[in-house]
Every structure is written in structure tokens, then in C-alpha cells.
Short mmCIF file of C-alpha atoms in Angstrom, two decimals:
data_model
loop_
_atom_site.label_atom_id
_atom_site.label_comp_id
_atom_site.label_asym_id
_atom_site.label_seq_id
_atom_site.Cartn_x
_atom_site.Cartn_y
_atom_site.Cartn_z
CA MET K 1 10.74 15.24 -4.53
CA LYS K 2 14.00 16.75 -4.26
CA VAL K 3 16.04 14.26 -6.16
CA LEU K 4 13.53 14.56 -9.18
CA GLN K 5 13.76 18.46 -9.12
CA GLU K 6 17.56 18.25 -9.15
CA ARG K 7 17.57 15.90 -11.98
CA ILE K 8 15.19 18.10 -13.97
CA ARG K 9 17.55 21.02 -13.50
CA GLN K 10 20.51 18.90 -14.44
CA ASP K 11 19.30 16.82 -17.39
CA GLY K 12 15.98 18.44 -18.38
CA LEU K 13 16.01 20.59 -21.81
CA ILE K 14 13.89 23.65 -21.64
CA LEU K 15 12.80 24.35 -25.11
CA SER K 16 10.64 27.14 -24.59
CA ASP K 17 8.32 28.72 -21.84
CA THR K 18 6.07 25.57 -22.12
CA VAL K 19 8.15 22.76 -23.55
CA LEU K 20 10.34 20.64 -21.21
CA LYS K 21 12.17 17.54 -22.52
CA VAL K 22 12.94 14.93 -19.85
CA ASP K 23 13.46 12.18 -22.50
CA SER K 24 16.96 11.38 -21.33
CA PHE K 25 15.92 10.14 -18.07
CA LEU K 26 12.09 9.72 -17.87
CA ASN K 27 10.23 9.11 -21.09
CA HIS K 28 12.39 7.88 -23.82
CA GLN K 29 15.39 6.84 -22.27
CA VAL K 30 14.39 5.66 -18.50
CA ASP K 31 16.53 5.75 -15.47
CA THR K 32 14.95 2.66 -13.99
CA GLN K 33 16.23 3.44 -10.35
CA LEU K 34 14.89 6.85 -10.54
CA ALA K 35 11.46 5.35 -11.77
CA LEU K 36 11.50 2.95 -8.94
CA GLU K 37 11.75 5.91 -6.41
CA ILE K 38 9.29 7.71 -8.00
CA GLY K 39 6.92 4.65 -7.44
CA GLN K 40 7.98 4.56 -3.64
CA GLU K 41 7.16 8.29 -3.39
CA PHE K 42 3.56 7.78 -4.88
CA ALA K 43 3.29 4.97 -2.32
CA ARG K 44 4.40 7.10 0.41
CA ILE K 45 1.92 9.86 -0.64
CA PHE K 46 -1.16 7.48 -0.70
CA ALA K 47 0.03 5.42 2.38
CA GLY K 48 -2.73 4.49 4.67
CA ARG K 49 -5.25 4.58 1.85
CA PRO K 50 -6.35 1.23 0.37
CA VAL K 51 -5.51 1.01 -3.18
CA THR K 52 -6.42 -1.86 -5.40
CA LYS K 53 -5.14 -0.74 -8.90
CA VAL K 54 -3.05 1.90 -10.47
CA LEU K 55 -4.32 3.29 -13.62
CA THR K 56 -2.30 5.03 -16.33
CA ILE K 57 -2.62 5.48 -20.08
CA GLU K 58 0.05 4.17 -22.79
CA ALA K 59 2.78 4.95 -23.33
CA SER K 60 4.93 7.18 -21.00
CA GLY K 61 2.65 6.51 -17.89
CA ILE K 62 3.48 2.86 -18.04
CA GLN K 63 6.96 3.04 -16.25
CA PHE K 64 5.62 4.99 -13.42
CA ALA K 65 2.26 3.07 -13.06
CA MET K 66 4.34 0.04 -12.85
CA ALA K 67 6.82 1.47 -10.44
CA ALA K 68 3.93 2.56 -8.20
CA GLY K 69 2.30 -0.92 -8.48
CA ILE K 70 5.58 -2.45 -7.36
CA ALA K 71 5.65 -0.14 -4.31
CA LEU K 72 1.94 -0.67 -3.37
CA GLY K 73 1.86 -4.43 -4.29
CA VAL K 74 -0.91 -4.11 -6.75
CA PRO K 75 -1.40 -4.67 -10.44
CA PHE K 76 -1.42 -1.69 -12.94
CA LEU K 77 -3.60 -0.98 -15.79
CA TYR K 78 -3.04 1.04 -18.98
CA ALA K 79 -5.74 2.45 -21.00
CA LYS K 80 -5.13 2.25 -24.76
CA LYS K 81 -5.15 5.26 -27.27
CA LYS K 82 -6.96 3.11 -29.89
CA LYS K 83 -9.10 0.31 -29.62
CA ALA K 84 -7.04 -2.80 -30.23
CA VAL K 85 -7.95 -5.56 -32.66
CA THR K 86 -7.91 -8.17 -30.04
CA LEU K 87 -9.89 -5.95 -27.57
CA SER K 88 -13.24 -7.27 -28.50
CA GLU K 89 -15.18 -6.97 -25.35
CA GLN K 90 -16.90 -4.15 -23.71
CA VAL K 91 -14.73 -1.14 -22.84
CA TYR K 92 -15.00 2.12 -20.97
CA SER K 93 -14.03 4.97 -23.26
CA ALA K 94 -13.43 8.72 -23.17
CA PRO K 95 -12.35 11.21 -25.84
CA VAL K 96 -8.97 12.91 -25.08
CA HIS K 97 -7.71 15.97 -27.12
CA SER K 98 -4.01 16.25 -27.45
CA PHE K 99 -3.04 19.81 -27.77
CA THR K 100 0.66 18.63 -28.44
CA ARG K 101 -0.59 16.63 -31.60
CA GLN K 102 -3.67 18.53 -32.38
CA GLU K 103 -5.80 15.64 -32.41
CA THR K 104 -8.56 13.86 -30.45
CA TYR K 105 -8.33 10.18 -29.77
CA GLN K 106 -10.36 7.67 -27.87
CA VAL K 107 -8.82 6.29 -24.59
CA SER K 108 -10.33 2.89 -23.92
CA LEU K 109 -10.03 0.28 -21.10
CA SER K 110 -11.61 -3.18 -20.78
CA GLN K 111 -14.62 -3.22 -18.43
CA LYS K 112 -13.22 -6.47 -17.12
CA TYR K 113 -10.39 -4.77 -15.14
CA LEU K 114 -11.98 -2.02 -13.14
CA GLY K 115 -15.44 -2.05 -11.58
CA PRO K 116 -17.22 -0.92 -8.24
CA GLY K 117 -15.09 -2.22 -5.31
CA ASP K 118 -11.85 -0.86 -6.91
CA LYS K 119 -9.83 1.87 -5.35
CA VAL K 120 -7.69 3.58 -7.84
CA ILE K 121 -4.93 5.96 -8.22
CA ILE K 122 -4.25 7.41 -11.55
CA VAL K 123 -0.57 7.98 -12.45
CA ASP K 124 1.03 9.93 -15.41
CA ASP K 125 4.23 11.46 -16.44
CA PHE K 126 3.03 14.89 -16.94
CA LEU K 127 0.28 17.13 -15.89
CA ALA K 128 -0.28 20.12 -18.20
CA THR K 129 -3.78 20.59 -19.74
CA GLY K 130 -5.21 17.63 -17.77
CA ALA K 131 -6.83 16.31 -20.98
CA ALA K 132 -5.46 12.74 -20.75
CA LEU K 133 -5.98 12.71 -16.80
CA LEU K 134 -9.51 13.87 -17.22
CA GLY K 135 -10.13 11.28 -19.73
CA LEU K 136 -8.94 8.54 -17.14
CA VAL K 137 -11.14 10.18 -14.39
CA ASP K 138 -14.10 9.82 -16.56
CA ILE K 139 -13.15 6.12 -17.08
CA VAL K 140 -12.90 5.30 -13.37
CA GLU K 141 -16.37 7.12 -12.93
CA GLN K 142 -17.90 4.86 -15.56
CA ALA K 143 -16.48 1.79 -13.67
CA GLY K 144 -18.08 2.97 -10.61
CA ALA K 145 -14.75 2.66 -8.89
CA GLU K 146 -13.37 4.90 -6.25
CA LEU K 147 -10.67 7.40 -7.32
CA VAL K 148 -8.10 7.63 -4.33
CA GLY K 149 -6.13 10.51 -6.21
CA VAL K 150 -4.07 11.37 -9.21
CA GLY K 151 -0.14 11.30 -9.00
CA CYS K 152 1.82 13.10 -11.58
CA VAL K 153 5.59 13.02 -11.94
CA ILE K 154 5.99 16.51 -13.38
CA GLU K 155 3.29 19.38 -13.24
CA LYS K 156 3.22 22.37 -15.29
CA SER K 157 1.43 24.51 -12.61
CA PHE K 158 1.17 27.43 -14.97
CA GLN K 159 -1.23 25.48 -17.25
CA GLU K 160 -5.03 24.66 -16.41
CA GLY K 161 -4.71 20.76 -15.54
CA ARG K 162 -4.71 20.86 -11.78
CA GLY K 163 -7.39 23.32 -11.65
CA LEU K 164 -9.74 21.27 -13.96
CA LEU K 165 -9.05 18.15 -11.99
CA GLU K 166 -9.46 19.79 -8.63
CA GLN K 167 -12.82 21.32 -9.88
CA ARG K 168 -14.13 17.67 -10.29
CA GLY K 169 -13.18 17.03 -6.65
CA VAL K 170 -9.91 15.03 -7.46
CA ARG K 171 -6.95 15.21 -5.27
CA VAL K 172 -3.80 15.86 -7.28
CA HIS K 173 -0.19 14.97 -6.08
CA SER K 174 2.72 16.04 -8.25
CA LEU K 175 6.23 15.33 -7.57
CA ALA K 176 7.76 18.30 -9.21
CA ARG K 177 5.75 21.39 -9.84
CA ILE K 178 7.05 23.82 -12.14
CA SER K 179 5.58 27.46 -11.50
CA SER K 180 7.40 28.99 -14.52
CA MET K 181 10.20 27.97 -16.87
CA SER K 182 12.16 29.59 -19.92
CA PRO K 183 15.35 28.44 -21.68
CA GLY K 184 18.16 28.44 -18.84
CA GLU K 185 15.82 28.88 -15.92
CA ILE K 186 13.09 26.64 -14.14
CA ASN K 187 11.21 27.53 -10.88
CA PHE K 188 9.54 24.82 -8.77
CA ILE K 189 6.73 25.36 -6.31
CA GLU K 190 8.40 23.86 -3.11
CA ASP K 191 5.40 23.51 -0.99
CA GLU K 192 2.66 21.13 -1.61
CA PRO K 193 -0.04 21.60 1.29
CA SER K 194 -2.28 18.67 -0.12
CA VAL K 195 0.54 16.26 0.31
CA SER K 196 1.22 17.50 3.99
CA ARG K 197 -2.29 16.92 4.85
CA ILE K 198 -2.18 13.46 3.71
CA LYS K 199 0.96 12.86 5.71
CA GLU K 200 -0.71 14.05 8.68
CA LYS K 201 -3.62 11.69 8.45
CA VAL K 202 -1.07 8.66 8.15
CA MET E 14 9.69 -20.25 -17.71
CA LYS E 15 7.24 -22.57 -15.95
CA VAL E 16 5.20 -20.09 -13.91
CA LEU E 17 4.60 -17.98 -17.06
CA GLN E 18 3.44 -21.08 -19.11
CA GLU E 19 1.24 -22.03 -16.40
CA ARG E 20 -0.40 -18.50 -15.97
CA ILE E 21 -0.86 -18.51 -19.80
CA ARG E 22 -2.72 -21.89 -19.51
CA GLN E 23 -4.91 -20.50 -16.53
CA ASP E 24 -5.49 -16.82 -17.69
CA GLY E 25 -4.68 -16.66 -21.26
CA LEU E 26 -7.63 -16.44 -23.75
CA ILE E 27 -7.14 -18.33 -27.07
CA LEU E 28 -9.67 -16.77 -29.45
CA SER E 29 -8.31 -18.56 -32.64
CA ASP E 30 -5.33 -20.85 -33.97
CA THR E 31 -3.30 -17.39 -34.03
CA VAL E 32 -4.75 -14.92 -31.46
CA LEU E 33 -3.95 -15.38 -27.82
CA LYS E 34 -5.09 -12.71 -25.32
CA VAL E 35 -2.92 -12.18 -22.42
CA ASP E 36 -4.50 -8.59 -21.31
CA SER E 37 -5.50 -9.84 -17.98
CA PHE E 38 -1.98 -10.05 -16.72
CA LEU E 39 0.61 -8.94 -19.29
CA ASN E 40 -0.42 -6.24 -21.62
CA HIS E 41 -3.58 -4.25 -20.36
CA GLN E 42 -3.71 -5.15 -16.82
CA VAL E 43 -0.16 -5.99 -15.60
CA ASP E 44 0.62 -8.30 -12.76
CA THR E 45 3.55 -6.20 -11.44
CA GLN E 46 5.20 -9.22 -9.58
CA LEU E 47 5.08 -11.47 -12.53
CA ALA E 48 6.58 -8.77 -14.61
CA LEU E 49 9.29 -8.58 -12.18
CA GLU E 50 9.98 -12.26 -12.43
CA ILE E 51 10.16 -11.99 -16.37
CA GLY E 52 12.70 -9.13 -15.77
CA GLN E 53 14.72 -11.43 -13.44
CA GLU E 54 14.53 -14.28 -15.94
CA PHE E 55 15.96 -12.25 -18.85
CA ALA E 56 18.72 -11.17 -16.42
CA ARG E 57 19.52 -14.81 -15.66
CA ILE E 58 19.38 -15.72 -19.42
CA PHE E 59 21.95 -12.90 -20.35
CA ALA E 60 24.03 -13.14 -17.32
CA GLY E 61 27.71 -12.94 -17.84
CA ARG E 62 27.36 -10.90 -20.79
CA PRO E 63 27.87 -7.19 -20.16
CA VAL E 64 24.58 -5.21 -21.16
CA THR E 65 24.52 -1.22 -21.06
CA LYS E 66 21.04 -0.79 -22.30
CA VAL E 67 17.70 -2.48 -22.76
CA LEU E 68 15.55 -1.52 -25.83
CA THR E 69 11.85 -2.06 -26.57
CA ILE E 70 9.07 -0.35 -28.37
CA GLU E 71 6.03 1.48 -27.03
CA ALA E 72 3.69 0.39 -25.59
CA SER E 73 3.40 -3.04 -24.35
CA GLY E 74 7.30 -3.87 -24.14
CA ILE E 75 7.67 -1.08 -21.68
CA GLN E 76 6.84 -2.98 -18.61
CA PHE E 77 9.22 -5.76 -19.51
CA ALA E 78 12.08 -3.61 -20.58
CA MET E 79 11.61 -1.95 -17.32
CA ALA E 80 11.70 -5.09 -15.31
CA ALA E 81 14.81 -6.30 -17.24
CA GLY E 82 16.41 -2.89 -16.47
CA ILE E 83 15.69 -3.32 -12.93
CA ALA E 84 17.00 -6.81 -12.87
CA LEU E 85 20.14 -5.78 -14.74
CA GLY E 86 20.68 -2.36 -13.11
CA VAL E 87 20.65 -0.51 -16.49
CA PRO E 88 18.46 2.09 -18.16
CA PHE E 89 15.91 1.12 -20.74
CA LEU E 90 14.89 2.89 -23.99
CA TYR E 91 11.66 2.73 -25.83
CA ALA E 92 11.46 3.53 -29.47
CA LYS E 93 8.40 5.55 -30.52
CA LYS E 94 5.84 4.59 -33.05
CA LYS E 95 5.55 8.12 -34.48
CA LYS E 96 7.91 10.92 -34.25
CA ALA E 97 7.03 13.11 -31.18
CA VAL E 98 6.59 16.87 -31.58
CA THR E 99 9.35 17.34 -29.00
CA LEU E 100 11.66 14.83 -30.49
CA SER E 101 13.31 17.26 -32.84
CA GLU E 102 16.85 15.90 -32.62
CA GLN E 103 18.26 13.35 -34.98
CA VAL E 104 16.72 10.06 -34.78
CA TYR E 105 17.36 6.46 -35.90
CA SER E 106 14.44 4.92 -37.83
CA ALA E 107 12.96 1.83 -39.45
CA PRO E 108 9.71 1.22 -41.16
CA VAL E 109 7.56 -1.58 -39.27
CA HIS E 110 4.47 -3.23 -40.81
CA SER E 111 1.78 -4.34 -38.29
CA PHE E 112 0.00 -7.19 -39.60
CA THR E 113 -2.52 -6.94 -36.71
CA ARG E 114 -3.56 -3.46 -37.67
CA GLN E 115 -2.56 -3.64 -41.42
CA GLU E 116 -0.47 -0.57 -41.41
CA THR E 117 3.02 0.48 -41.78
CA TYR E 118 4.47 2.87 -39.17
CA GLN E 119 7.84 4.52 -38.66
CA VAL E 120 9.69 3.43 -35.40
CA SER E 121 12.33 6.09 -34.01
CA LEU E 122 14.87 6.42 -31.44
CA SER E 123 16.86 9.48 -30.64
CA GLN E 124 20.45 9.00 -31.70
CA LYS E 125 21.42 10.51 -28.26
CA TYR E 126 20.61 7.53 -26.31
CA LEU E 127 22.24 4.71 -28.35
CA GLY E 128 25.67 4.52 -30.11
CA PRO E 129 28.80 2.41 -30.46
CA GLY E 130 30.01 1.17 -27.14
CA ASP E 131 26.46 0.17 -25.98
CA LYS E 132 25.60 -3.57 -25.69
CA VAL E 133 21.93 -3.97 -25.96
CA ILE E 134 19.19 -6.50 -25.29
CA ILE E 135 15.95 -5.94 -27.15
CA VAL E 136 12.77 -7.01 -25.12
CA ASP E 137 9.07 -7.38 -26.34
CA ASP E 138 5.92 -8.91 -25.07
CA PHE E 139 5.30 -11.10 -28.29
CA LEU E 140 7.41 -12.52 -31.12
CA ALA E 141 5.10 -13.50 -34.14
CA THR E 142 5.96 -12.18 -37.44
CA GLY E 143 9.01 -10.36 -35.96
CA ALA E 144 8.26 -7.31 -37.76
CA ALA E 145 8.73 -4.84 -34.77
CA LEU E 146 11.81 -6.68 -33.46
CA LEU E 147 13.57 -6.55 -36.93
CA GLY E 148 12.85 -2.77 -36.86
CA LEU E 149 14.54 -2.51 -33.43
CA VAL E 150 17.47 -4.87 -34.83
CA ASP E 151 17.88 -2.25 -37.60
CA ILE E 152 17.96 0.61 -35.14
CA VAL E 153 20.68 -1.03 -33.11
CA GLU E 154 22.76 -1.58 -36.28
CA GLN E 155 22.25 2.10 -37.24
CA ALA E 156 23.61 3.10 -33.96
CA GLY E 157 26.60 0.81 -34.30
CA ALA E 158 25.88 -0.73 -30.88
CA GLU E 159 26.38 -4.33 -30.26
CA LEU E 160 23.15 -6.70 -30.09
CA VAL E 161 23.58 -9.11 -27.20
CA GLY E 162 20.39 -10.87 -28.02
CA VAL E 163 16.37 -10.69 -28.19
CA GLY E 164 14.18 -11.60 -25.16
CA CYS E 165 10.50 -12.21 -25.70
CA VAL E 166 7.78 -12.77 -23.26
CA ILE E 167 5.86 -15.11 -25.58
CA GLU E 168 6.72 -16.58 -28.79
CA LYS E 169 4.40 -17.93 -31.36
CA SER E 170 6.80 -20.47 -32.84
CA PHE E 171 4.44 -21.42 -35.58
CA GLN E 172 5.07 -17.97 -37.09
CA GLU E 173 8.13 -16.82 -38.97
CA GLY E 174 9.60 -14.20 -36.63
CA ARG E 175 12.18 -16.26 -34.89
CA GLY E 176 13.55 -17.38 -38.40
CA LEU E 177 13.83 -14.20 -39.67
CA LEU E 178 15.57 -12.85 -36.55
CA GLU E 179 17.97 -16.01 -36.59
CA GLN E 180 18.73 -15.44 -40.31
CA ARG E 181 20.13 -12.02 -39.32
CA GLY E 182 22.44 -13.86 -36.84
CA VAL E 183 20.47 -12.67 -33.71
CA ARG E 184 20.08 -14.87 -30.60
CA VAL E 185 16.36 -15.27 -29.65
CA HIS E 186 15.34 -16.21 -26.16
CA SER E 187 11.63 -16.54 -25.38
CA LEU E 188 10.20 -17.41 -22.11
CA ALA E 189 7.03 -19.26 -23.42
CA ARG E 190 7.38 -20.71 -26.94
CA ILE E 191 3.90 -21.76 -28.14
CA SER E 192 4.22 -24.63 -30.85
CA SER E 193 0.49 -24.71 -31.42
CA MET E 194 -2.88 -23.55 -30.05
CA SER E 195 -6.58 -23.73 -30.79
CA PRO E 196 -9.51 -22.64 -28.30
CA GLY E 197 -9.17 -24.85 -25.36
CA GLU E 198 -5.73 -26.00 -26.28
CA ILE E 199 -2.21 -24.68 -26.01
CA ASN E 200 1.13 -26.53 -26.55
CA PHE E 201 4.57 -25.42 -25.44
CA ILE E 202 8.06 -26.00 -26.86
CA GLU E 203 9.50 -27.11 -23.59
CA ASP E 204 13.10 -27.24 -24.43
CA GLU E 205 15.07 -24.15 -25.54
CA PRO E 206 18.60 -25.32 -26.50
CA SER E 207 19.74 -21.88 -26.98
CA VAL E 208 19.01 -20.88 -23.51
CA SER E 209 20.64 -24.15 -22.14
CA ARG E 210 23.90 -23.22 -23.92
CA ILE E 211 23.99 -19.67 -22.39
CA LYS E 212 23.37 -21.17 -19.04
CA GLU E 213 26.43 -23.62 -19.46
CA LYS E 214 28.63 -20.56 -20.14
CA VAL E 215 27.77 -18.80 -16.92
#
């Protein structure tokens, strides 16, 4: 997604070879117009495949799941990082290890909102180690729902997340794939064959 | 907001005199169309007053801040509940006590994204004790920004939050104000004089 790559070049802050801050426009302050365009891009990528729900995890996936839900005309769900006091009913849950925070938390989703018959896309802001997304894939499997694919806003392609998801048979579509970065320089993978294949099918 | 009150009557789960679950359409599974309408209602309420940014707190405020940002054509900000590893710069912060979870956490916002000259509306899903919203009001004051008002989706008017905010001179606008509830019954305050006054000004 060209406009996103340009925005990352312009406003992203590369703190090291692995840490990119995009909190001026994506995940602390949010450019609502860009978020809507990101949702439309996900809808375009998954066009022609029936989707009943968009799934993400709190907190920074919410704006993109909402944008995708708007574009697709479906509700979205956000899994919680700890079991809420008022979440008393049965939940699907999976452990997720956060490498950034060096802690493992439980991600949970009420069983009422996902089940067989649902066709789901999972959306998140970043794909790096894939830990959070693999937890969400677990939850979709527990629900017996069909996973249409995973859509990420930014992928650190030099980390293992995409590979781990693809090993599980998951289709991954990222709007900006970073092949390498260092302070002052960022390189994107321009071509995404899996997206082209989807487009040909439509 | 009539459509919201009807939806709460239809799909809300009243667990006790104080606990209302709306996680089938507002804050776990989200009806994206209703969320957009909520954003438009906030924009209508604050119409005629210049707003530069919408502020909320992660996680369940995000979808409504995004909807308000879309309707107003401005960015939104979400304060974080713990300092992120990559949030290395200066932050505004305030302590917030969660009565639901019985814990106190720090809410923080990068100083880069709010300052004098900003005109802010604060948005959240629930107003009950007002603790989280008072923390956000503190942050707006620390930033030297102008607080245009607070917009809440659901207000438990039998709790102290509105009173505490109004004591600080804050204008509060809630889309559904619950005067009382118990399993099987819910009563709303139908008239909101402060909203009418705003409307007359437009």
C-alpha cells in the first residue's frame, strides 16, 4: 500500500534495526482517514471471499479491525488480554508471549461471538514474532470458525511471524512489508505474490 | 440517543443493580454501524465548536474515539494504561483507580501529541465513577489544551462520575443515561438539558 509506505518513511521513527515507532499516525495518535483507507485495502484484498467477522486483539488492533469492519459491513471482535470481571461466561483462550514486555498473558474471547459458520479475518497493527496472531488463530480454531486470512498493517519481514503463520496454513497479507531497517533507512518488499493471486481470483 | 437506548434494552445484559454488559454490540463484539452513528451523534453534540483532537483511553474507548474522529474529520489519541517499552519520550500521566479491578494504574500520553492550541473532546464507553475520565481531564490540563467537553456512550447516572466531572467545570454529554437498573428493568433519563443548550447554540 503505497500511501502507507510513504507515510512510514515520512513519519515513522526507526529506533534500531528492530524497533519502528509509528505512534504519531497509527497506534497512539491515529490518522482516522488513513485508518479508513487501511480498512478499505483489507476489504479489497479479501474481496470476493465471504467474511462474517473481523477479529483483533486489544488495544492497537482495534482501529484497524473497526476500519475493516466498516469497509466490509460486518461487526468486529476484540479479544481481551486479561479476563474481564464482567466476562463471566465461557471463553476461548490462548497464551501469548510478548517479547516486547517479556511476559506471557492470556488472550480470551467470549464463546458467544464466534462459532462454526463464521468466516473470519484477523487484523492487527504489527506482524513481527507472530505471537499475538498465533493466539488469535488458536481461538478461531477453538471456535470451529473458518479463517479466511490474516491482514497486518506493518510486517517486519525479517522476523519469524509470517513463516510461523504460513506453516499453519494461514494466508498472510501485510500492507507494508519491511525487509530491513536501521536508523535513517527502511526497505520494503514491494511485491506481494499472495495478494496478486487473490486479486486474480476476484 | 434513541437507537442506542433501544439497543441497550434489547441486547444489554443487566447482571445486578450496577453491572450492565453491552459486550455483544459495544465493547467486545462491536456493531460497526452503530459505532459510526455514535460518532456522528458526538459530532452533532459538539457541532459549532472547533475540535482539533479526540482523546480516549485504551481499550474500549478506541472504537468510539475513532468514530468521533471520523465524523469530525480529526485525529484521535488513546492514552495507554501502562508505559509502553517504545514510549521513551516525555509523557503526561495521571493515576487512575479501577473500582472494577480494584487496582490503580498509570495512564499516560506522549507529550508530542497534545499541547496548548489543541481543543479536545474526551470520549469513552462508560461513565460510572468517572475515574478514568478524571485522569484524562488531568492529562488535558497538563498539556495546556482546551477541554471542549466529555462525551460518553453510556452513563450510570446513579454513580458519582458526572458530579465529579461537573465539579471540575467539565461539560458532560452522555448518549444513554441510566437512572436505575436491576435484572429485567432499566430506566433512562430521557431529557439532557446540557445537550439541548448546545443544540440551541448551533
